Structure formats: structure tokens, C-alpha cells
mmCIF file of C-alpha atoms and ligand atoms in Angstrom:
data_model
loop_
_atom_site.group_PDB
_atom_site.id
_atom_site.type_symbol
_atom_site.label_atom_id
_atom_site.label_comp_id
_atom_site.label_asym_id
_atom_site.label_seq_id
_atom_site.Cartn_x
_atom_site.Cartn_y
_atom_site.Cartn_z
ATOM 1 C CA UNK A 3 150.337 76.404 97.878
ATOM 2 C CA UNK A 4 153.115 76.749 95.121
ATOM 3 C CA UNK A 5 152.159 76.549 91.623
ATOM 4 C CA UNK A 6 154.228 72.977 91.544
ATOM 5 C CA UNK A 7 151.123 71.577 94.278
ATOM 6 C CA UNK A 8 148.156 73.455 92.569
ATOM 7 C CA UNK A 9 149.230 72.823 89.087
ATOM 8 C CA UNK A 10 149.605 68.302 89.889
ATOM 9 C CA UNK A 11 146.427 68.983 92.058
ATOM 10 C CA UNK A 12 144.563 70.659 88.962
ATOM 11 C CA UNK A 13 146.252 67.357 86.612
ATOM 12 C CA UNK A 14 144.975 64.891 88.935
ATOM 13 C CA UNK A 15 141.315 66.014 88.945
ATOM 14 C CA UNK A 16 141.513 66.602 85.665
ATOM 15 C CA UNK A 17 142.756 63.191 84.428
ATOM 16 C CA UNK A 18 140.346 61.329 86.678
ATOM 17 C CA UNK A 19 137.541 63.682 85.592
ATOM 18 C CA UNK A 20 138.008 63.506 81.689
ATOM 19 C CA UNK A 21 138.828 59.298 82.317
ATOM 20 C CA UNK A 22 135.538 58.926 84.297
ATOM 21 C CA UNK A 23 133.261 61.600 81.981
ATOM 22 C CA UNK A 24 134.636 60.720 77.905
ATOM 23 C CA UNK A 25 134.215 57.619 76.297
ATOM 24 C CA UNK A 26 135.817 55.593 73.319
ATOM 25 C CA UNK A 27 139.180 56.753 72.257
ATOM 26 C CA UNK A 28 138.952 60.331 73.769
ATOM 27 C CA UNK A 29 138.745 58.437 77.241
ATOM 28 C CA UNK A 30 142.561 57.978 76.733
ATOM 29 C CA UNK A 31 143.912 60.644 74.894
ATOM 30 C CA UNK A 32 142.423 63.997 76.621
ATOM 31 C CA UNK A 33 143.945 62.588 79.959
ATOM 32 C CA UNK A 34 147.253 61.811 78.053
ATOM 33 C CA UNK A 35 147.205 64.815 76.414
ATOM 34 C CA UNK A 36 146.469 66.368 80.184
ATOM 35 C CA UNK A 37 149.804 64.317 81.791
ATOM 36 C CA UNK A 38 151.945 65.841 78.410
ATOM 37 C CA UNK A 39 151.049 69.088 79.182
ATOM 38 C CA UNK A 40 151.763 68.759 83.029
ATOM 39 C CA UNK A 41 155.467 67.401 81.916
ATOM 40 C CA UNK A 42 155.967 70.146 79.847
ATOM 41 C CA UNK A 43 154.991 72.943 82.368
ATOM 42 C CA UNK A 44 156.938 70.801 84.946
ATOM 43 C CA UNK A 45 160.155 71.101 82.931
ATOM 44 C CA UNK A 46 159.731 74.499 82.243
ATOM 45 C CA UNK A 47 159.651 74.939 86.121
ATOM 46 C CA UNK A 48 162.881 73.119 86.546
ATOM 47 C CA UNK A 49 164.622 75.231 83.708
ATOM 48 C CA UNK A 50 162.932 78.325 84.188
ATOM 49 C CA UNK A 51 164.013 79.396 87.834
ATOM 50 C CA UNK A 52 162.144 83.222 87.776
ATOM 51 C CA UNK A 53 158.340 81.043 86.926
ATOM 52 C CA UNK A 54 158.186 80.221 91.023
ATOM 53 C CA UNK A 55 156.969 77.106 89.766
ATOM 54 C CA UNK A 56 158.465 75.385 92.949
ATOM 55 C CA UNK A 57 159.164 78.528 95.599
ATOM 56 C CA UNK A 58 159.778 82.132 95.911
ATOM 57 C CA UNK A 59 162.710 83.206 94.068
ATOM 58 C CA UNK A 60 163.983 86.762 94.244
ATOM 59 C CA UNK A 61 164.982 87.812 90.522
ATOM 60 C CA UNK A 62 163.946 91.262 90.546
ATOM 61 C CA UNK A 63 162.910 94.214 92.534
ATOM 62 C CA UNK A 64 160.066 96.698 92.299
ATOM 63 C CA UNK A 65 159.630 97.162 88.362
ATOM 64 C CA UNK A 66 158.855 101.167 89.104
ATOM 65 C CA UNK A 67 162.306 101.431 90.736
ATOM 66 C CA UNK A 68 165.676 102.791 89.020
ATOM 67 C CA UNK A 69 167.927 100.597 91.088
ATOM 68 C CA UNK A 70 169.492 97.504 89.654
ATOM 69 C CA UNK A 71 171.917 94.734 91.928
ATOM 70 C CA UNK A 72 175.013 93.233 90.452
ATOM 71 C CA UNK A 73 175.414 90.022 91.461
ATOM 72 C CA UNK A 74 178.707 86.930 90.648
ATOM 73 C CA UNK A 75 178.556 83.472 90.681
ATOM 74 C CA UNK A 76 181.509 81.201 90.986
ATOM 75 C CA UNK A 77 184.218 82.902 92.458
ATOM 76 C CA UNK A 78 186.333 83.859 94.556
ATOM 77 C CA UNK A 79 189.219 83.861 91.778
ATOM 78 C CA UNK A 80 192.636 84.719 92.868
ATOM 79 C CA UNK A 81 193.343 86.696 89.460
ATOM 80 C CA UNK A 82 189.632 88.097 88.285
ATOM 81 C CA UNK A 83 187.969 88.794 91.722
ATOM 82 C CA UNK A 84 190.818 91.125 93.113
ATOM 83 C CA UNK A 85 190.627 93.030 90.278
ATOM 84 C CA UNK A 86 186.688 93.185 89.635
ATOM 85 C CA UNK A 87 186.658 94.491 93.869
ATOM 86 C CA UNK A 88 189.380 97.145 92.442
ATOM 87 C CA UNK A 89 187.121 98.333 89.610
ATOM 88 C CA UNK A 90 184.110 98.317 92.119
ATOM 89 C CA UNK A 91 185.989 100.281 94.664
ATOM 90 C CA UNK A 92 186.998 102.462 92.394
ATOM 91 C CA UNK A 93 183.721 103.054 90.901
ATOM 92 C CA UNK A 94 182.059 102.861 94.621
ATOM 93 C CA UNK A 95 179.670 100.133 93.770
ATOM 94 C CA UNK A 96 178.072 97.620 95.615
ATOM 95 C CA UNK A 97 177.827 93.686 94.292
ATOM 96 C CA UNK A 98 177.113 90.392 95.664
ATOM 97 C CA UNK A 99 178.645 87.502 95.187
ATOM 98 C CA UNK A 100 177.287 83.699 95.344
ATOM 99 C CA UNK A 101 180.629 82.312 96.168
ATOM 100 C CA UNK A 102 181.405 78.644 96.094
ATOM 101 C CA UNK A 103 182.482 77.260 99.308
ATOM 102 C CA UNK A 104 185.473 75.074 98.509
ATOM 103 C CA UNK A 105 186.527 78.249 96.630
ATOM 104 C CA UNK A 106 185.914 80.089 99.934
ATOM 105 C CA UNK A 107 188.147 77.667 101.826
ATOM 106 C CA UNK A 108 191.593 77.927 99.511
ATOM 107 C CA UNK A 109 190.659 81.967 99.239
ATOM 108 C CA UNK A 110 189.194 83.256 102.312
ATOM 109 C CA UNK A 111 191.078 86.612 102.302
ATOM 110 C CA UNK A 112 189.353 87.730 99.077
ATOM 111 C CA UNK A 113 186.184 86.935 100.554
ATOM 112 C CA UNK A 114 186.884 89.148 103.928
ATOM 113 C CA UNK A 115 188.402 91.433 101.413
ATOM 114 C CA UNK A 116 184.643 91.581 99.269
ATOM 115 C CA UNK A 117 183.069 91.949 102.998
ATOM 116 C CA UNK A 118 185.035 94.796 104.229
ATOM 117 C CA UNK A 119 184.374 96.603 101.256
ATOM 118 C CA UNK A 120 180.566 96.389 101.702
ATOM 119 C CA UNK A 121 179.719 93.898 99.516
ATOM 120 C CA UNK A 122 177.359 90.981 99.953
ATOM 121 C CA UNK A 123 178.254 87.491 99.889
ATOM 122 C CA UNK A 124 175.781 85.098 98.780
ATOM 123 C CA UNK A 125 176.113 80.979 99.431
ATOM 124 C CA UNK A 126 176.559 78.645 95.657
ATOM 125 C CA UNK A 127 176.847 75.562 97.004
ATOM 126 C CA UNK A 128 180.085 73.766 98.968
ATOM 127 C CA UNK A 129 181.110 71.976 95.596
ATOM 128 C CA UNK A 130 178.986 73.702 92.699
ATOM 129 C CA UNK A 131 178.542 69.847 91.218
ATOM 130 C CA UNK A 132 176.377 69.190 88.198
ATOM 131 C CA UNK A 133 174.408 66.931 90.014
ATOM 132 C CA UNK A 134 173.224 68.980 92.492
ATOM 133 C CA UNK A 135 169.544 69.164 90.816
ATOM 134 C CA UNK A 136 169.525 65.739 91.382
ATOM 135 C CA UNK A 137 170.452 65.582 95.441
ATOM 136 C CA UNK A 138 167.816 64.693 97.588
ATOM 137 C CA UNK A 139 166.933 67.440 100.156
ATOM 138 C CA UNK A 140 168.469 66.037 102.964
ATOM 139 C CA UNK A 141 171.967 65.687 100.818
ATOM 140 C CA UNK A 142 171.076 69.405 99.515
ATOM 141 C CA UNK A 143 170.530 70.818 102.977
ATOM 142 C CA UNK A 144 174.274 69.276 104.015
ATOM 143 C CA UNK A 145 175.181 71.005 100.612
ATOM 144 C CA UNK A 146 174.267 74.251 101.385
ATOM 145 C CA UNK A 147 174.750 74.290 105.420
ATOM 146 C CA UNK A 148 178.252 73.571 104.740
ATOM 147 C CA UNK A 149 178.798 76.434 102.192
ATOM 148 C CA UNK A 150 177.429 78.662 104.995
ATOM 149 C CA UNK A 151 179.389 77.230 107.555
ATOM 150 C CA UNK A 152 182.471 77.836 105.650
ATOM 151 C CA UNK A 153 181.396 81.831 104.809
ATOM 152 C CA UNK A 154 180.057 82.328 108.437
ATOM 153 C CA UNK A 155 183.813 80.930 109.612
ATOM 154 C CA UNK A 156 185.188 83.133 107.259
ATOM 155 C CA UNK A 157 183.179 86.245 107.807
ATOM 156 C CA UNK A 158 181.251 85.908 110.713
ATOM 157 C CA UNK A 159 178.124 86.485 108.988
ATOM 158 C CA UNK A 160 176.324 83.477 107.941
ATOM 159 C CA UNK A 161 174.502 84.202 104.184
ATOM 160 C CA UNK A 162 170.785 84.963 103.724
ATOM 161 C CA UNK A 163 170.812 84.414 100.096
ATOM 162 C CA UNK A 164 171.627 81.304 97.908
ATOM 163 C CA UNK A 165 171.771 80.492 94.192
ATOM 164 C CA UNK A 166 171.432 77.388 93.002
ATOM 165 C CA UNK A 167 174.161 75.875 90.426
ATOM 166 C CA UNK A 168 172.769 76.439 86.970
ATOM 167 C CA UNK A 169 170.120 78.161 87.783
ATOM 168 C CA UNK A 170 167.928 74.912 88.288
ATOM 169 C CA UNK A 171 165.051 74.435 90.399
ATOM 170 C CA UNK A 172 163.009 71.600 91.687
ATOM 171 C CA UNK A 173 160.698 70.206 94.800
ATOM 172 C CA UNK A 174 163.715 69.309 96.561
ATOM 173 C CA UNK A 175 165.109 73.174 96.550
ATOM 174 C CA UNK A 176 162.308 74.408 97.706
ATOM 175 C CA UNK A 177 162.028 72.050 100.937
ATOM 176 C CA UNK A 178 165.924 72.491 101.706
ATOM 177 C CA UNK A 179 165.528 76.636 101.596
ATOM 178 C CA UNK A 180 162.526 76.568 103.533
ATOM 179 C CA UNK A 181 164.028 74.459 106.175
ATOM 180 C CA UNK A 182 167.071 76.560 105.963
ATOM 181 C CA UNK A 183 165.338 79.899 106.071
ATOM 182 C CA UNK A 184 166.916 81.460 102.824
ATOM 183 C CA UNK A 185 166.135 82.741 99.796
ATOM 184 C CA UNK A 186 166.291 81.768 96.504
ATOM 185 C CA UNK A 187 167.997 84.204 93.919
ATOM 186 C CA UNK A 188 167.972 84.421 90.302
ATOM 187 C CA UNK A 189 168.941 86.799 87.850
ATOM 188 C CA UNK A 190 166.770 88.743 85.459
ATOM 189 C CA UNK A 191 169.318 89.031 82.788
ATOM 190 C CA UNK A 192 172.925 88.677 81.868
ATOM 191 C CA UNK A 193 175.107 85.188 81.941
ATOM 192 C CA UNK A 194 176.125 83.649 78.724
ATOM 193 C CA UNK A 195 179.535 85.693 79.401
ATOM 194 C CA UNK A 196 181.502 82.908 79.049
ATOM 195 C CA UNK A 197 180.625 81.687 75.511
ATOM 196 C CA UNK A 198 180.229 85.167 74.937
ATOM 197 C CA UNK A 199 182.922 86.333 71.987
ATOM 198 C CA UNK A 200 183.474 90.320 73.309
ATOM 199 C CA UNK A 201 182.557 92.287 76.259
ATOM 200 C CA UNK A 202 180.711 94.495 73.756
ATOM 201 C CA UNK A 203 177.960 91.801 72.970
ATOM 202 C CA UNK A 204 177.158 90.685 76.949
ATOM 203 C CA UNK A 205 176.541 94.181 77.324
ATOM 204 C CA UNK A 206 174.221 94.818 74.805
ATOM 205 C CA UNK A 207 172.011 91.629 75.567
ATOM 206 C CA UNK A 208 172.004 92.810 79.323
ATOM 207 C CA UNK A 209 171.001 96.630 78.534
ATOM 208 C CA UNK A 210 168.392 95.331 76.032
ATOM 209 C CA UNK A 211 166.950 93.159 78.955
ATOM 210 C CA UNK A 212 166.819 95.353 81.706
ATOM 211 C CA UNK A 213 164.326 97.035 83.732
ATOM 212 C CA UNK A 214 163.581 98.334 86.975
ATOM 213 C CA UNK A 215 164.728 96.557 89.837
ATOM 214 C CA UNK A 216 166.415 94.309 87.686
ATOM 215 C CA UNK A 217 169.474 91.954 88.670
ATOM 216 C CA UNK A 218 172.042 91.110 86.929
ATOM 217 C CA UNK A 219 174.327 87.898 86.909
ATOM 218 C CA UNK A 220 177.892 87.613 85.388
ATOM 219 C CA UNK A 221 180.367 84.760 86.664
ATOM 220 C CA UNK A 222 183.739 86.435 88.143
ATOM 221 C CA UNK A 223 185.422 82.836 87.915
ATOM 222 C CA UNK A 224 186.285 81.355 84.311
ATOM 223 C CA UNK A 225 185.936 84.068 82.584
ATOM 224 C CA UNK A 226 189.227 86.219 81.228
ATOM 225 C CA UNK A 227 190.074 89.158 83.812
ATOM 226 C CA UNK A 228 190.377 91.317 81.231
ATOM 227 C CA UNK A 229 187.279 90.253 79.442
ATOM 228 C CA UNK A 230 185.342 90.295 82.866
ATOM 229 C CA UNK A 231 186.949 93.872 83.488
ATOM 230 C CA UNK A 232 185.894 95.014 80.216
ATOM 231 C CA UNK A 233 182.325 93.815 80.395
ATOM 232 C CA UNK A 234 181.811 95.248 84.048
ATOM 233 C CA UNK A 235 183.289 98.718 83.005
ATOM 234 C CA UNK A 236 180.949 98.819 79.813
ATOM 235 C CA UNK A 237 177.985 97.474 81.895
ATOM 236 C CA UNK A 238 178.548 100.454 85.017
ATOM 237 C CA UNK A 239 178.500 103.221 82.137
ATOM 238 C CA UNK A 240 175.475 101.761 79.874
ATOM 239 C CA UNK A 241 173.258 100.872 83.230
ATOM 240 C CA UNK A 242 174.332 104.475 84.316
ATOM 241 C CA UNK A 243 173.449 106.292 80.898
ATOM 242 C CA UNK A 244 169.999 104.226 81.364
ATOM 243 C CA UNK A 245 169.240 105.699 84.459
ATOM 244 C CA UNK A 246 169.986 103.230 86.714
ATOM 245 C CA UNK A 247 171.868 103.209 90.144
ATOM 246 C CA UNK A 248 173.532 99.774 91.528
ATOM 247 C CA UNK A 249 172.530 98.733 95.106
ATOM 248 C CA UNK A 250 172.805 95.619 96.775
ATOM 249 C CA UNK A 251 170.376 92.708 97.242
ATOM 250 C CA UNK A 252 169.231 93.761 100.303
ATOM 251 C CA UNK A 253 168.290 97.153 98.933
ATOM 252 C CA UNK A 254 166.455 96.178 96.127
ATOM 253 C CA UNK A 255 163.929 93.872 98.330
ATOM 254 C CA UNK A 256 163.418 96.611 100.289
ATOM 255 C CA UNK A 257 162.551 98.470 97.677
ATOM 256 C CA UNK A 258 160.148 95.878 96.401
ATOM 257 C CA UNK A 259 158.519 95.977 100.217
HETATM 258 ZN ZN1 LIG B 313 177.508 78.650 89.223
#
């Protein structure tokens, strides 16, 4: 039972009980203080992917472990991601990337490109719309199956691992990924890199944040190249002085196995 199911379940007997047991004014405002509270928590599930509130979500590995996962939402971008696989190669890192399927369509060589050089590619939705915390699950399951269809086409490997848009979660996620059979990723730090003002300052949030078996999320679409090259760079080195190794997804659930 997810914590969405026990937590209305708990509400419910709890609203009848303290309706049916109190009398006079408190008959009507412990259960309305009950339903407040129930909101609250409820919106803090939507916004707050890593409670579980709704399903599983993977947003870190095994605390005890010195392996982090780089992960990057958005893309494929014809001027940043080339560049960010360069810096990887060059560095002999592993990433993944939630790619967005119309994205994957107009650019399918950088994807192949990310594949052949041992990367992972994740599934972000076919259209990464604002409103996709709003789709019902049949209209998210279309969502999403097409975004795979497009990477399996592309790669011939069709993705295990999906992110939603935002970082939003809901009842409706957790029905289409269950029906679907993938799982739900989040990110234990990083983002923010595109209000961010310098390189210097996503870095220092990210190594202040980070832990074992953490993962990280950065966006390699609408953000500078240079900025995003600068960040990465900084981000390899401080993770590295830290103690950490990057591995990918896969890895790092192993790990937590
Ligand atoms: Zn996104």
C-alpha cells in the first residue's frame, strides 16, 4: 500500500471517528483540521518527488556507498550535448540522460552517439509539456510509450527509467509506470542550473548536498555550453576530491541491492 492509500485511509477513519466521538464545535473543527492536514501532506507528495508519497522513486543509492550517477534532463542539444559527451569521453565517465522524445526525433545521431559511448538513456516524456501532471493515466501512458518508442527506434533498446517533467508526482504516475513496468527517477541534488548566475555556485550547492549513492541532475538543454561545460568540469573534480566515483543508474541500484 503506498503512503498516498494508507495516509487517505488513516484521514477517512479519522474524520468519521472524531465526527461520530466529539461534540459541539470540536465535532467540526478536529475533522477539518484532519482534511487540512491531509491537503497539506498531499501537496507535499506532488512537489516532493523523493517522499514516495505516490510510488517508488529511485533518487539515491546505498547511503554507505562512494558512487554517485550523473544524470541530464532535456536534451539532446545539437550545441551543449556534443560537447558535454566530449568532456565525458574525455574524462571516461558514465551519465544518463532523460531525453525528450521530440528532441530524440530531430537529433537521433546524438542520441546513438550518447549510446555507443556507454551511456544510459533515460525516457522525459514525447513533448515535456507543463501539463503533463495534469494528464490522465491513460493520456500519460500514450505520453511516455511514445517517448520509448521513439528511443527504442533510435537505439534499439527501449528505456527502463523515466523522469517525470518537473519533477512532479501524482496517483496518475504511479498507475502509468506500473502498467509500463518502469521506474521512477529523481535526483537527490543539483538543478536550479539554469537560474543559476556561475558554474561556481551550482557546484557548491551540489557538493554541500551530496552523499553516498547520491544522484545528481543538471539539464544539458537551455543552459549555455560553456556554462554547462564549466559546471560539469568543476562538479567531476569536487565529487572526485570528495571521494566519490561516477557510475551509471544501473550501477548504483545494484549497489543499493
Ligand atoms: Zn525536464
Amino acid at each position: 500500500m503506498s503512503k498516498f492509500h494508507f495516509s487517505g485511509l488513516l484521514t477517512v477513519v479519522a474524520v468519521a471517528l472524531s465526527a461520530w466521538l466529539l461534540g459541539g464545535v470540536s465535532r467540526w473543527i478536529v475533522p477539518g483540521a484532519i482534511i487540512l492536514i491531509y491537503l497539506f501532506l498531499l501537496s507535499l507528495g506532488v512537489i516532493l518527488m523523493r517522499l514516495q508519497f505516490f510510488c517508488p522513486v529511485f533518487f539515491r543509492g546505498a547511503c554507505e556507498s562512494k558512487q554517485v550517477a550523473l544524470t541530464f534532463d532535456d536534451g539532446p542539444d545539437p550545441d551543449s550535448t556534443p560537447a558535454l559527451l566530449d568532456l565525458l569521453r574525455e574524462k571516461g565517465l558514465p551519465a544518463t540522460f532523460f531525453c525528450v522524445g521530440q528532441r530524440v526525433e530531430k537529433f537521433p545521431e546524438i542520441v546513438r552517439r550518447m549510446q555507443a559511448e556507454g551511456h544510459t538513456i533515460g525516457n522525459h516524456t514525447y513533448a515535456h509539456s507543463g501539463f503533463t501532471n495534469f494528464y490522465r493515466t491513460s493520456r500519460l501512458v500514450r505520453e511516455i510509450s511514445r517517448a520509448s518508442d521513439v528511443i527504442e527506434k533510435v537505439t534499439g533498446v527501449r528505456p527502463e527509467f523515466y523522469r517525470p517533467p518537473v519533477g512532479l508526482s501524482n496517483p496518475n504516475l504511479a498507475r502509468a509506470v506500473k502498467r509500463l513496468n518502469m521506474t521512477v527517477v529523481g535526483w537527490q541534488c543539483g538543478l536550479g542550473d539554469r537560474r543559476a548566475k556561475t558554474s561556481g555556485s551550482i557546484v557548491n550547492r551540489i557538493l554541500k548536498k551530496i552523499t553516498g549513492g547520491g544522484i545528481i541532475a543538471l539539464h544539458d538543454q537551455g543552459v549555455p555550453t560553456e556554462k554547462l561545460i564549466a559546471t560539469v568540469s568543476q562538479l567531476i573534480d569536487g565529487v572526485g576530491n570528495a571521494g566519490y566515483k561516477f557510475v551509471g543508474l544501473e550501477q548504483l541500484r545494484e549497489e543499493q541491492r
